[in-house]
Amino acid sequence: MSEGENEIAVHIGDVVKVYGSGDSAHTALHGINLDIRHNEFFTLLGPSGCGKTTLLRMIAGFESVTEGEISLYGQNLATSPPNRRPVNTVFQQYALFPHMTVAKNVAFGLKMKGHGEAETRARVDEMLRLVQLDRFAERRPSQLSGGQQQRVALARALAPSPKLLLLDEPLSALDLKLRQAMRLELKQIQRDAGITFIFVTHDQEEALTMSDRIAVMSEGALQQVGDSRDIYEAPVNRFVADFIGETNLPEVVIERYEGDHAVCRLGDGSELHCSVSEGAAAAGERGHLSIRPERLSFTAAGEEGSIRCVIDRTIYVGTDTQYAVHLGDGSELVVRVQNEAGEELPWSAGDEVGLRLATGAARLLSD
């Protein structure tokens, strides 16, 4: 079977993972269904304990499947031990051999698989060029920065030409600026290598900036699968909306539905037109909106179509200023306004202003 761009690389069908038995049994994964495409940068995203690393370890073969099936390019992996799977893993700790040079670290897996010396040398050179470390081939890991060590670990994992590379929070040990730089490098390496990456992280910014698609997980279940824009702009429930980026989650009463939109009433009586997530509550019931702070803006108090509010405090964060405001019923919202160079902040604590929502800013969520 040829490996085309639309081909399914990894199929995860009704996968369940249970630890223990009887009264002490704990279900870590609840019926996971996923299809991950060839040459896709796919991210499993969620808080600690959500099951993302467990799922990764099951794909690698380090954990058994209690129920369901995991297949790689159509081949069921159930009977394949980890060392027989065309899969490699990069862990949080890079586990480089300190007594070996960079080149020998990268060559290690190839030699274990019985590759000849000339073939190994050519492949090591190719991998070090891919990760831009060919000038460092004779250095030891202790002579490299954290980011360079991470790239050595990537080169070592890619050298045997796996069909799938699994990455378990590989950026977590790096400082912020290096982590940000490595996001771009990692995505470029994945494109150049031309294989499927499955990346595990709890960092939403990492997921949004690198992924072709993201699976958001919570308590062993999939909450939403989609690309970065889908996940951020159209969260399906309160968990996804709150976990991905910053958002306001005001409680509302659903007045009525108008086609695929709803009219909802805030606590101060203001009405908003909202897009609707599947599974949202019925008309007359209460629900929650997701309103991103950057989709709100200020105008003069009392201006037609605006919501009256009072600014409680301002927080200057460089690129923008965050404003905490309260509405007439006391409910609180956060507004984020981009700063203009050299301009004084136009509003301050205590000001009464009008609040406007950008078109499509409010989304009615399922719980």
mmCIF file of C-alpha atoms in Angstrom:
data_model
loop_
_atom_site.group_PDB
_atom_site.id
_atom_site.type_symbol
_atom_site.label_atom_id
_atom_site.label_comp_id
_atom_site.label_asym_id
_atom_site.label_seq_id
_atom_site.Cartn_x
_atom_site.Cartn_y
_atom_site.Cartn_z
ATOM 1 C CA MET A 1 0.000 0.000 0.000
ATOM 2 C CA SER A 2 1.406 3.397 -0.944
ATOM 3 C CA GLU A 3 1.608 6.047 1.727
ATOM 4 C CA GLY A 4 -0.274 9.039 0.279
ATOM 5 C CA GLU A 5 -1.059 12.287 2.034
ATOM 6 C CA ASN A 6 -4.690 11.263 2.687
ATOM 7 C CA GLU A 7 -3.855 7.756 3.829
ATOM 8 C CA ILE A 8 -4.559 6.833 7.431
ATOM 9 C CA ALA A 9 -1.261 6.257 9.211
ATOM 10 C CA VAL A 10 -2.641 5.389 12.643
ATOM 11 C CA HIS A 11 -6.126 4.045 13.345
ATOM 12 C CA ILE A 12 -7.259 3.958 16.962
ATOM 13 C CA GLY A 13 -10.569 2.130 17.258
ATOM 14 C CA ASP A 14 -12.644 1.985 20.454
ATOM 15 C CA VAL A 15 -9.508 1.802 22.580
ATOM 16 C CA VAL A 16 -9.989 1.297 26.309
ATOM 17 C CA LYS A 17 -7.273 1.110 28.940
ATOM 18 C CA VAL A 18 -8.042 -0.249 32.403
ATOM 19 C CA TYR A 19 -5.499 -0.550 35.193
ATOM 20 C CA GLY A 20 -6.133 -3.042 37.979
ATOM 21 C CA SER A 21 -9.256 -5.145 38.451
ATOM 22 C CA GLY A 22 -12.349 -5.426 40.577
ATOM 23 C CA ASP A 23 -13.038 -2.588 42.998
ATOM 24 C CA SER A 24 -9.574 -1.122 42.444
ATOM 25 C CA ALA A 25 -9.909 -0.939 38.645
ATOM 26 C CA HIS A 26 -9.241 2.453 37.078
ATOM 27 C CA THR A 27 -10.241 3.259 33.495
ATOM 28 C CA ALA A 28 -7.591 5.570 32.038
ATOM 29 C CA LEU A 29 -9.011 5.703 28.494
ATOM 30 C CA HIS A 30 -12.672 5.489 27.519
ATOM 31 C CA GLY A 31 -13.353 4.237 23.991
ATOM 32 C CA ILE A 32 -10.899 6.418 22.039
ATOM 33 C CA ASN A 33 -11.528 6.677 18.284
ATOM 34 C CA LEU A 34 -8.982 8.530 16.133
ATOM 35 C CA ASP A 35 -7.613 8.444 12.611
ATOM 36 C CA ILE A 36 -4.238 10.165 12.130
ATOM 37 C CA ARG A 37 -3.142 10.832 8.554
ATOM 38 C CA HIS A 38 0.170 10.130 6.867
ATOM 39 C CA ASN A 39 2.708 12.975 7.249
ATOM 40 C CA GLU A 40 0.484 14.775 9.755
ATOM 41 C CA PHE A 41 1.740 16.668 12.786
ATOM 42 C CA PHE A 42 -0.912 15.492 15.233
ATOM 43 C CA THR A 43 -1.021 16.666 18.851
ATOM 44 C CA LEU A 44 -2.608 15.054 21.910
ATOM 45 C CA LEU A 45 -3.343 17.978 24.223
ATOM 46 C CA GLY A 46 -4.692 18.012 27.745
ATOM 47 C CA PRO A 47 -3.910 18.473 31.438
ATOM 48 C CA SER A 48 -1.867 16.037 33.507
ATOM 49 C CA GLY A 49 -3.692 12.758 34.030
ATOM 50 C CA CYS A 50 -5.986 13.099 31.006
ATOM 51 C CA GLY A 51 -4.639 9.931 29.330
ATOM 52 C CA LYS A 52 -2.586 11.459 26.500
ATOM 53 C CA THR A 53 0.727 9.842 27.505
ATOM 54 C CA THR A 54 -1.013 6.530 28.177
ATOM 55 C CA LEU A 55 -2.362 6.580 24.617
ATOM 56 C CA LEU A 56 1.083 7.417 23.243
ATOM 57 C CA ARG A 57 2.656 4.548 25.189
ATOM 58 C CA MET A 58 0.012 2.159 23.846
ATOM 59 C CA ILE A 59 0.888 3.156 20.264
ATOM 60 C CA ALA A 60 4.571 2.597 21.091
ATOM 61 C CA GLY A 61 3.800 -0.797 22.653
ATOM 62 C CA PHE A 62 4.896 0.106 26.182
ATOM 63 C CA GLU A 63 1.323 -0.375 27.468
ATOM 64 C CA SER A 64 -1.146 -3.078 26.458
ATOM 65 C CA VAL A 65 -4.595 -2.378 25.006
ATOM 66 C CA THR A 66 -7.425 -3.553 27.258
ATOM 67 C CA GLU A 67 -10.061 -3.279 24.519
ATOM 68 C CA GLY A 68 -10.078 -2.026 20.955
ATOM 69 C CA GLU A 69 -7.485 -1.874 18.198
ATOM 70 C CA ILE A 70 -4.488 0.222 17.194
ATOM 71 C CA SER A 71 -3.184 -0.223 13.650
ATOM 72 C CA LEU A 72 -0.344 1.370 11.694
ATOM 73 C CA TYR A 73 -0.910 1.645 7.936
ATOM 74 C CA GLY A 74 -3.516 -1.112 8.210
ATOM 75 C CA GLN A 75 -1.413 -3.496 10.308
ATOM 76 C CA ASN A 76 -2.805 -4.382 13.724
ATOM 77 C CA LEU A 77 -0.087 -3.697 16.292
ATOM 78 C CA ALA A 78 -1.570 -5.930 19.007
ATOM 79 C CA THR A 79 0.942 -8.738 18.543
ATOM 80 C CA SER A 80 3.980 -6.554 17.773
ATOM 81 C CA PRO A 81 6.389 -5.931 20.674
ATOM 82 C CA PRO A 82 7.835 -2.404 20.936
ATOM 83 C CA ASN A 83 11.147 -3.342 19.283
ATOM 84 C CA ARG A 84 9.324 -4.760 16.241
ATOM 85 C CA ARG A 85 7.157 -1.709 15.594
ATOM 86 C CA PRO A 86 8.336 0.812 12.935
ATOM 87 C CA VAL A 87 7.902 3.484 15.594
ATOM 88 C CA ASN A 88 10.393 5.577 17.568
ATOM 89 C CA THR A 89 9.839 7.774 20.617
ATOM 90 C CA VAL A 90 11.480 10.972 21.843
ATOM 91 C CA PHE A 91 10.952 11.409 25.581
ATOM 92 C CA GLN A 92 11.143 14.416 27.912
ATOM 93 C CA GLN A 93 14.629 13.321 28.943
ATOM 94 C CA TYR A 94 16.706 12.838 25.820
ATOM 95 C CA ALA A 95 18.784 9.940 27.280
ATOM 96 C CA LEU A 96 21.800 10.603 25.078
ATOM 97 C CA PHE A 97 24.883 8.499 25.731
ATOM 98 C CA PRO A 98 27.313 10.932 27.437
ATOM 99 C CA HIS A 99 30.447 8.985 26.458
ATOM 100 C CA MET A 100 29.544 8.965 22.748
ATOM 101 C CA THR A 101 29.913 11.734 20.188
ATOM 102 C CA VAL A 102 26.860 13.228 18.522
ATOM 103 C CA ALA A 103 27.507 11.128 15.408
ATOM 104 C CA LYS A 104 27.803 7.908 17.425
ATOM 105 C CA ASN A 105 24.605 8.692 19.332
ATOM 106 C CA VAL A 106 22.726 9.088 16.044
ATOM 107 C CA ALA A 107 24.326 5.928 14.631
ATOM 108 C CA PHE A 108 23.438 3.765 17.634
ATOM 109 C CA GLY A 109 20.000 2.615 16.464
ATOM 110 C CA LEU A 110 21.246 1.917 12.959
ATOM 111 C CA LYS A 111 24.039 -0.312 14.226
ATOM 112 C CA MET A 112 21.627 -2.167 16.516
ATOM 113 C CA LYS A 113 19.540 -2.948 13.423
ATOM 114 C CA GLY A 114 22.569 -4.303 11.574
ATOM 115 C CA HIS A 115 23.180 -1.536 9.037
ATOM 116 C CA GLY A 116 26.600 -1.509 7.397
ATOM 117 C CA GLU A 117 29.248 1.078 8.222
ATOM 118 C CA ALA A 118 29.025 3.019 4.942
ATOM 119 C CA GLU A 119 25.223 3.064 5.003
ATOM 120 C CA THR A 120 25.239 4.143 8.658
ATOM 121 C CA ARG A 121 27.719 6.939 8.038
ATOM 122 C CA ALA A 122 25.682 8.276 5.097
ATOM 123 C CA ARG A 123 22.443 8.173 7.092
ATOM 124 C CA VAL A 124 24.043 9.891 10.115
ATOM 125 C CA ASP A 125 25.346 12.677 7.874
ATOM 126 C CA GLU A 126 21.890 13.066 6.335
ATOM 127 C CA MET A 127 20.170 13.257 9.732
ATOM 128 C CA LEU A 128 22.664 15.748 11.160
ATOM 129 C CA ARG A 129 22.141 17.989 8.135
ATOM 130 C CA LEU A 130 18.383 17.695 8.645
ATOM 131 C CA VAL A 131 18.643 18.971 12.227
ATOM 132 C CA GLN A 132 21.431 21.439 11.309
ATOM 133 C CA LEU A 133 24.048 19.828 13.560
ATOM 134 C CA ASP A 134 26.516 18.487 10.989
ATOM 135 C CA ARG A 135 29.196 20.850 12.374
ATOM 136 C CA PHE A 136 28.827 19.247 15.815
ATOM 137 C CA ALA A 137 29.223 15.594 14.828
ATOM 138 C CA GLU A 138 32.335 15.016 16.974
ATOM 139 C CA ARG A 139 31.134 16.820 20.090
ATOM 140 C CA ARG A 140 29.825 15.109 23.213
ATOM 141 C CA PRO A 141 26.297 15.836 24.523
ATOM 142 C CA SER A 142 27.753 17.784 27.477
ATOM 143 C CA GLN A 143 29.212 20.272 24.995
ATOM 144 C CA LEU A 144 25.803 21.091 23.525
ATOM 145 C CA SER A 145 22.951 23.369 24.590
ATOM 146 C CA GLY A 146 19.581 21.958 25.613
ATOM 147 C CA GLY A 147 18.087 22.720 22.219
ATOM 148 C CA GLN A 148 21.002 21.067 20.420
ATOM 149 C CA GLN A 149 20.690 17.967 22.604
ATOM 150 C CA GLN A 150 17.030 17.777 21.722
ATOM 151 C CA ARG A 151 17.864 17.880 18.019
ATOM 152 C CA VAL A 152 20.389 15.064 18.499
ATOM 153 C CA ALA A 153 17.626 12.997 20.116
ATOM 154 C CA LEU A 154 15.373 13.753 17.143
ATOM 155 C CA ALA A 155 18.095 12.785 14.656
ATOM 156 C CA ARG A 156 18.719 9.524 16.517
ATOM 157 C CA ALA A 157 15.000 8.697 16.502
ATOM 158 C CA LEU A 158 14.617 9.542 12.792
ATOM 159 C CA ALA A 159 17.768 7.756 11.596
ATOM 160 C CA PRO A 160 16.243 4.225 11.334
ATOM 161 C CA SER A 161 13.458 5.673 9.092
ATOM 162 C CA PRO A 162 10.481 4.917 11.339
ATOM 163 C CA LYS A 163 7.006 5.222 9.847
ATOM 164 C CA LEU A 164 5.876 7.099 12.947
ATOM 165 C CA LEU A 165 7.620 9.331 15.486
ATOM 166 C CA LEU A 166 6.114 9.786 18.942
ATOM 167 C CA LEU A 167 7.143 12.805 21.018
ATOM 168 C CA ASP A 168 6.312 12.886 24.728
ATOM 169 C CA GLU A 169 6.569 16.538 25.838
ATOM 170 C CA PRO A 170 10.098 16.877 24.378
ATOM 171 C CA LEU A 171 10.222 20.667 24.866
ATOM 172 C CA SER A 172 9.294 20.725 28.546
ATOM 173 C CA ALA A 173 12.911 20.803 29.799
ATOM 174 C CA LEU A 174 13.796 23.913 27.754
ATOM 175 C CA ASP A 175 13.498 27.521 28.868
ATOM 176 C CA LEU A 176 10.750 29.695 27.369
ATOM 177 C CA LYS A 177 12.657 31.403 24.553
ATOM 178 C CA LEU A 178 14.385 28.210 23.448
ATOM 179 C CA ARG A 179 11.075 26.342 23.625
ATOM 180 C CA GLN A 180 9.481 28.948 21.353
ATOM 181 C CA ALA A 181 12.338 28.712 18.846
ATOM 182 C CA MET A 182 12.274 24.901 18.871
ATOM 183 C CA ARG A 183 8.564 24.842 17.993
ATOM 184 C CA LEU A 184 9.341 26.281 14.585
ATOM 185 C CA GLU A 185 12.339 24.007 14.103
ATOM 186 C CA LEU A 186 10.418 20.890 15.110
ATOM 187 C CA LYS A 187 7.621 21.609 12.638
ATOM 188 C CA GLN A 188 10.147 22.210 9.855
ATOM 189 C CA ILE A 189 11.984 18.973 10.694
ATOM 190 C CA GLN A 190 8.693 17.096 10.500
ATOM 191 C CA ARG A 191 7.941 18.547 7.067
ATOM 192 C CA ASP A 192 11.428 17.766 5.793
ATOM 193 C CA ALA A 193 11.404 14.232 7.215
ATOM 194 C CA GLY A 194 8.039 13.514 5.593
ATOM 195 C CA ILE A 195 6.680 11.194 8.297
ATOM 196 C CA THR A 196 3.856 11.282 10.803
ATOM 197 C CA PHE A 197 4.537 12.920 14.177
ATOM 198 C CA ILE A 198 2.313 12.396 17.215
ATOM 199 C CA PHE A 199 3.157 15.001 19.812
ATOM 200 C CA VAL A 200 2.000 15.005 23.445
ATOM 201 C CA THR A 201 1.827 18.243 25.420
ATOM 202 C CA HIS A 202 -0.145 20.105 28.067
ATOM 203 C CA ASP A 203 0.972 23.433 26.551
ATOM 204 C CA GLN A 204 -1.829 24.915 24.456
ATOM 205 C CA GLU A 205 0.488 27.373 22.683
ATOM 206 C CA GLU A 206 2.742 24.548 21.517
ATOM 207 C CA ALA A 207 -0.288 22.699 20.176
ATOM 208 C CA LEU A 208 -1.773 25.704 18.393
ATOM 209 C CA THR A 209 1.465 26.790 16.717
ATOM 210 C CA MET A 210 2.776 23.420 15.483
ATOM 211 C CA SER A 211 -0.130 21.088 14.815
ATOM 212 C CA ASP A 212 -1.984 20.177 11.664
ATOM 213 C CA ARG A 213 -4.702 18.840 13.966
ATOM 214 C CA ILE A 214 -5.221 18.635 17.714
ATOM 215 C CA ALA A 215 -7.087 16.162 19.911
ATOM 216 C CA VAL A 216 -8.106 17.778 23.201
ATOM 217 C CA MET A 217 -8.411 15.208 25.984
ATOM 218 C CA SER A 218 -9.850 15.262 29.491
ATOM 219 C CA GLU A 219 -10.342 12.446 32.007
ATOM 220 C CA GLY A 220 -9.496 9.740 29.492
ATOM 221 C CA ALA A 221 -11.893 10.913 26.802
ATOM 222 C CA LEU A 222 -11.638 12.926 23.599
ATOM 223 C CA GLN A 223 -13.342 16.287 23.896
ATOM 224 C CA GLN A 224 -12.701 17.716 20.420
ATOM 225 C CA VAL A 225 -10.556 17.013 17.360
ATOM 226 C CA GLY A 226 -9.795 19.700 14.795
ATOM 227 C CA ASP A 227 -7.240 22.133 13.452
ATOM 228 C CA SER A 228 -5.985 25.051 15.533
ATOM 229 C CA ARG A 229 -8.585 27.505 14.253
ATOM 230 C CA ASP A 230 -11.480 25.099 14.857
ATOM 231 C CA ILE A 231 -10.359 24.356 18.387
ATOM 232 C CA TYR A 232 -9.845 28.021 19.295
ATOM 233 C CA GLU A 233 -12.722 29.669 17.441
ATOM 234 C CA ALA A 234 -15.360 26.964 17.769
ATOM 235 C CA PRO A 235 -14.880 25.038 21.037
ATOM 236 C CA VAL A 236 -17.557 22.423 21.548
ATOM 237 C CA ASN A 237 -17.847 22.623 25.330
ATOM 238 C CA ARG A 238 -16.784 24.516 28.439
ATOM 239 C CA PHE A 239 -13.702 22.393 29.030
ATOM 240 C CA VAL A 240 -12.229 23.039 25.571
ATOM 241 C CA ALA A 241 -13.116 26.737 25.630
ATOM 242 C CA ASP A 242 -11.508 27.212 29.044
ATOM 243 C CA PHE A 243 -8.444 25.045 28.377
ATOM 244 C CA ILE A 244 -7.541 26.540 24.991
ATOM 245 C CA GLY A 245 -6.465 30.139 25.428
ATOM 246 C CA GLU A 246 -8.183 32.685 27.627
ATOM 247 C CA THR A 247 -11.926 33.128 27.503
ATOM 248 C CA ASN A 248 -14.916 34.556 29.334
ATOM 249 C CA LEU A 249 -17.612 32.044 30.312
ATOM 250 C CA PRO A 250 -20.648 34.100 31.379
ATOM 251 C CA GLU A 251 -23.833 32.271 32.313
ATOM 252 C CA VAL A 252 -26.829 33.159 30.150
ATOM 253 C CA VAL A 253 -30.469 32.290 29.614
ATOM 254 C CA ILE A 254 -31.212 30.971 26.134
ATOM 255 C CA GLU A 255 -34.116 33.099 24.874
ATOM 256 C CA ARG A 256 -34.702 31.424 21.515
ATOM 257 C CA TYR A 257 -33.060 29.754 18.543
ATOM 258 C CA GLU A 258 -32.996 31.394 15.119
ATOM 259 C CA GLY A 259 -31.793 28.809 12.615
ATOM 260 C CA ASP A 260 -28.241 27.810 13.550
ATOM 261 C CA HIS A 261 -27.878 30.742 15.953
ATOM 262 C CA ALA A 262 -29.286 31.508 19.396
ATOM 263 C CA VAL A 263 -30.323 34.678 21.165
ATOM 264 C CA CYS A 264 -29.047 34.632 24.747
ATOM 265 C CA ARG A 265 -29.614 37.010 27.671
ATOM 266 C CA LEU A 266 -26.836 38.030 30.045
ATOM 267 C CA GLY A 267 -27.462 38.634 33.728
ATOM 268 C CA ASP A 268 -27.804 42.401 33.182
ATOM 269 C CA GLY A 269 -30.544 41.845 30.588
ATOM 270 C CA SER A 270 -28.429 42.426 27.484
ATOM 271 C CA GLU A 271 -29.187 40.166 24.525
ATOM 272 C CA LEU A 272 -26.488 38.609 22.351
ATOM 273 C CA HIS A 273 -26.629 36.651 19.095
ATOM 274 C CA CYS A 274 -24.467 33.525 19.416
ATOM 275 C CA SER A 275 -23.179 30.671 17.309
ATOM 276 C CA VAL A 276 -24.104 27.308 18.808
ATOM 277 C CA SER A 277 -22.150 24.187 19.725
ATOM 278 C CA GLU A 278 -23.772 20.814 19.149
ATOM 279 C CA GLY A 279 -25.477 19.629 22.318
ATOM 280 C CA ALA A 280 -26.189 23.090 23.737
ATOM 281 C CA ALA A 281 -29.159 23.460 26.088
ATOM 282 C CA ALA A 282 -32.710 24.107 24.873
ATOM 283 C CA ALA A 283 -34.479 27.454 24.710
ATOM 284 C CA GLY A 284 -35.530 28.642 28.162
ATOM 285 C CA GLU A 285 -32.633 26.869 29.877
ATOM 286 C CA ARG A 286 -29.359 28.226 31.184
ATOM 287 C CA GLY A 287 -26.046 27.791 29.455
ATOM 288 C CA HIS A 288 -22.603 29.339 29.104
ATOM 289 C CA LEU A 289 -21.055 31.453 26.391
ATOM 290 C CA SER A 290 -17.434 31.540 25.322
ATOM 291 C CA ILE A 291 -16.271 35.079 24.489
ATOM 292 C CA ARG A 292 -12.556 35.566 23.803
ATOM 293 C CA PRO A 293 -11.181 38.740 25.474
ATOM 294 C CA GLU A 294 -9.657 40.034 22.225
ATOM 295 C CA ARG A 295 -13.080 39.905 20.532
ATOM 296 C CA LEU A 296 -14.377 42.590 22.904
ATOM 297 C CA SER A 297 -13.771 46.327 22.525
ATOM 298 C CA PHE A 298 -14.750 49.546 24.277
ATOM 299 C CA THR A 299 -16.916 52.404 23.107
ATOM 300 C CA ALA A 300 -18.663 55.351 24.726
ATOM 301 C CA ALA A 301 -21.046 54.452 27.546
ATOM 302 C CA GLY A 302 -24.627 54.296 26.349
ATOM 303 C CA GLU A 303 -23.779 53.945 22.659
ATOM 304 C CA GLU A 304 -26.483 52.019 20.833
ATOM 305 C CA GLY A 305 -25.828 48.296 20.676
ATOM 306 C CA SER A 306 -23.205 48.346 23.429
ATOM 307 C CA ILE A 307 -23.303 46.774 26.897
ATOM 308 C CA ARG A 308 -22.764 49.129 29.799
ATOM 309 C CA CYS A 309 -19.897 48.158 32.109
ATOM 310 C CA VAL A 310 -17.401 49.600 34.601
ATOM 311 C CA ILE A 311 -13.631 49.013 34.457
ATOM 312 C CA ASP A 312 -12.300 47.520 37.701
ATOM 313 C CA ARG A 313 -8.582 47.294 36.911
ATOM 314 C CA THR A 314 -6.059 47.393 34.087
ATOM 315 C CA ILE A 315 -3.012 45.166 33.539
ATOM 316 C CA TYR A 316 -0.393 46.278 31.018
ATOM 317 C CA VAL A 317 1.287 43.237 29.426
ATOM 318 C CA GLY A 318 3.320 44.842 26.633
ATOM 319 C CA THR A 319 1.586 43.892 23.399
ATOM 320 C CA ASP A 320 -1.839 44.560 24.904
ATOM 321 C CA THR A 321 -3.666 45.699 28.007
ATOM 322 C CA GLN A 322 -6.096 43.501 29.896
ATOM 323 C CA TYR A 323 -9.114 45.132 31.465
ATOM 324 C CA ALA A 324 -11.249 43.509 34.144
ATOM 325 C CA VAL A 325 -14.787 44.892 33.958
ATOM 326 C CA HIS A 326 -18.126 44.217 35.602
ATOM 327 C CA LEU A 327 -21.619 44.473 34.144
ATOM 328 C CA GLY A 328 -24.722 45.881 35.794
ATOM 329 C CA ASP A 329 -25.499 42.607 37.577
ATOM 330 C CA GLY A 330 -21.951 42.345 38.941
ATOM 331 C CA SER A 331 -20.794 39.621 36.546
ATOM 332 C CA GLU A 332 -17.181 39.990 35.442
ATOM 333 C CA LEU A 333 -15.499 39.866 32.040
ATOM 334 C CA VAL A 334 -11.947 40.318 30.777
ATOM 335 C CA VAL A 335 -11.254 42.533 27.748
ATOM 336 C CA ARG A 336 -7.936 42.561 25.902
ATOM 337 C CA VAL A 337 -7.010 45.578 23.772
ATOM 338 C CA GLN A 338 -3.865 45.790 21.634
ATOM 339 C CA ASN A 339 -1.544 48.645 22.593
ATOM 340 C CA GLU A 340 -0.476 51.335 20.136
ATOM 341 C CA ALA A 341 3.119 52.571 20.310
ATOM 342 C CA GLY A 342 3.533 55.795 22.253
ATOM 343 C CA GLU A 343 -0.149 56.165 23.152
ATOM 344 C CA GLU A 344 -1.450 56.521 26.693
ATOM 345 C CA LEU A 345 -4.024 53.995 27.821
ATOM 346 C CA PRO A 346 -7.405 55.553 26.949
ATOM 347 C CA TRP A 347 -9.310 53.976 29.858
ATOM 348 C CA SER A 348 -8.592 53.450 33.531
ATOM 349 C CA ALA A 349 -10.147 51.861 36.613
ATOM 350 C CA GLY A 350 -13.483 53.402 37.531
ATOM 351 C CA ASP A 351 -14.425 54.479 33.992
ATOM 352 C CA GLU A 352 -17.929 53.618 32.812
ATOM 353 C CA VAL A 353 -17.795 52.516 29.200
ATOM 354 C CA GLY A 354 -19.711 50.608 26.556
ATOM 355 C CA LEU A 355 -18.707 47.091 25.564
ATOM 356 C CA ARG A 356 -18.979 45.799 21.999
ATOM 357 C CA LEU A 357 -18.633 42.259 20.668
ATOM 358 C CA ALA A 358 -17.070 41.511 17.309
ATOM 359 C CA THR A 359 -19.322 39.660 14.874
ATOM 360 C CA GLY A 360 -19.427 35.970 15.798
ATOM 361 C CA ALA A 361 -17.597 36.560 19.082
ATOM 362 C CA ALA A 362 -20.102 34.779 21.342
ATOM 363 C CA ARG A 363 -20.498 30.998 21.193
ATOM 364 C CA LEU A 364 -23.084 29.024 23.149
ATOM 365 C CA LEU A 365 -21.432 25.913 24.563
ATOM 366 C CA SER A 366 -22.542 22.469 25.548
ATOM 367 C CA ASP A 367 -21.629 21.520 29.109
#
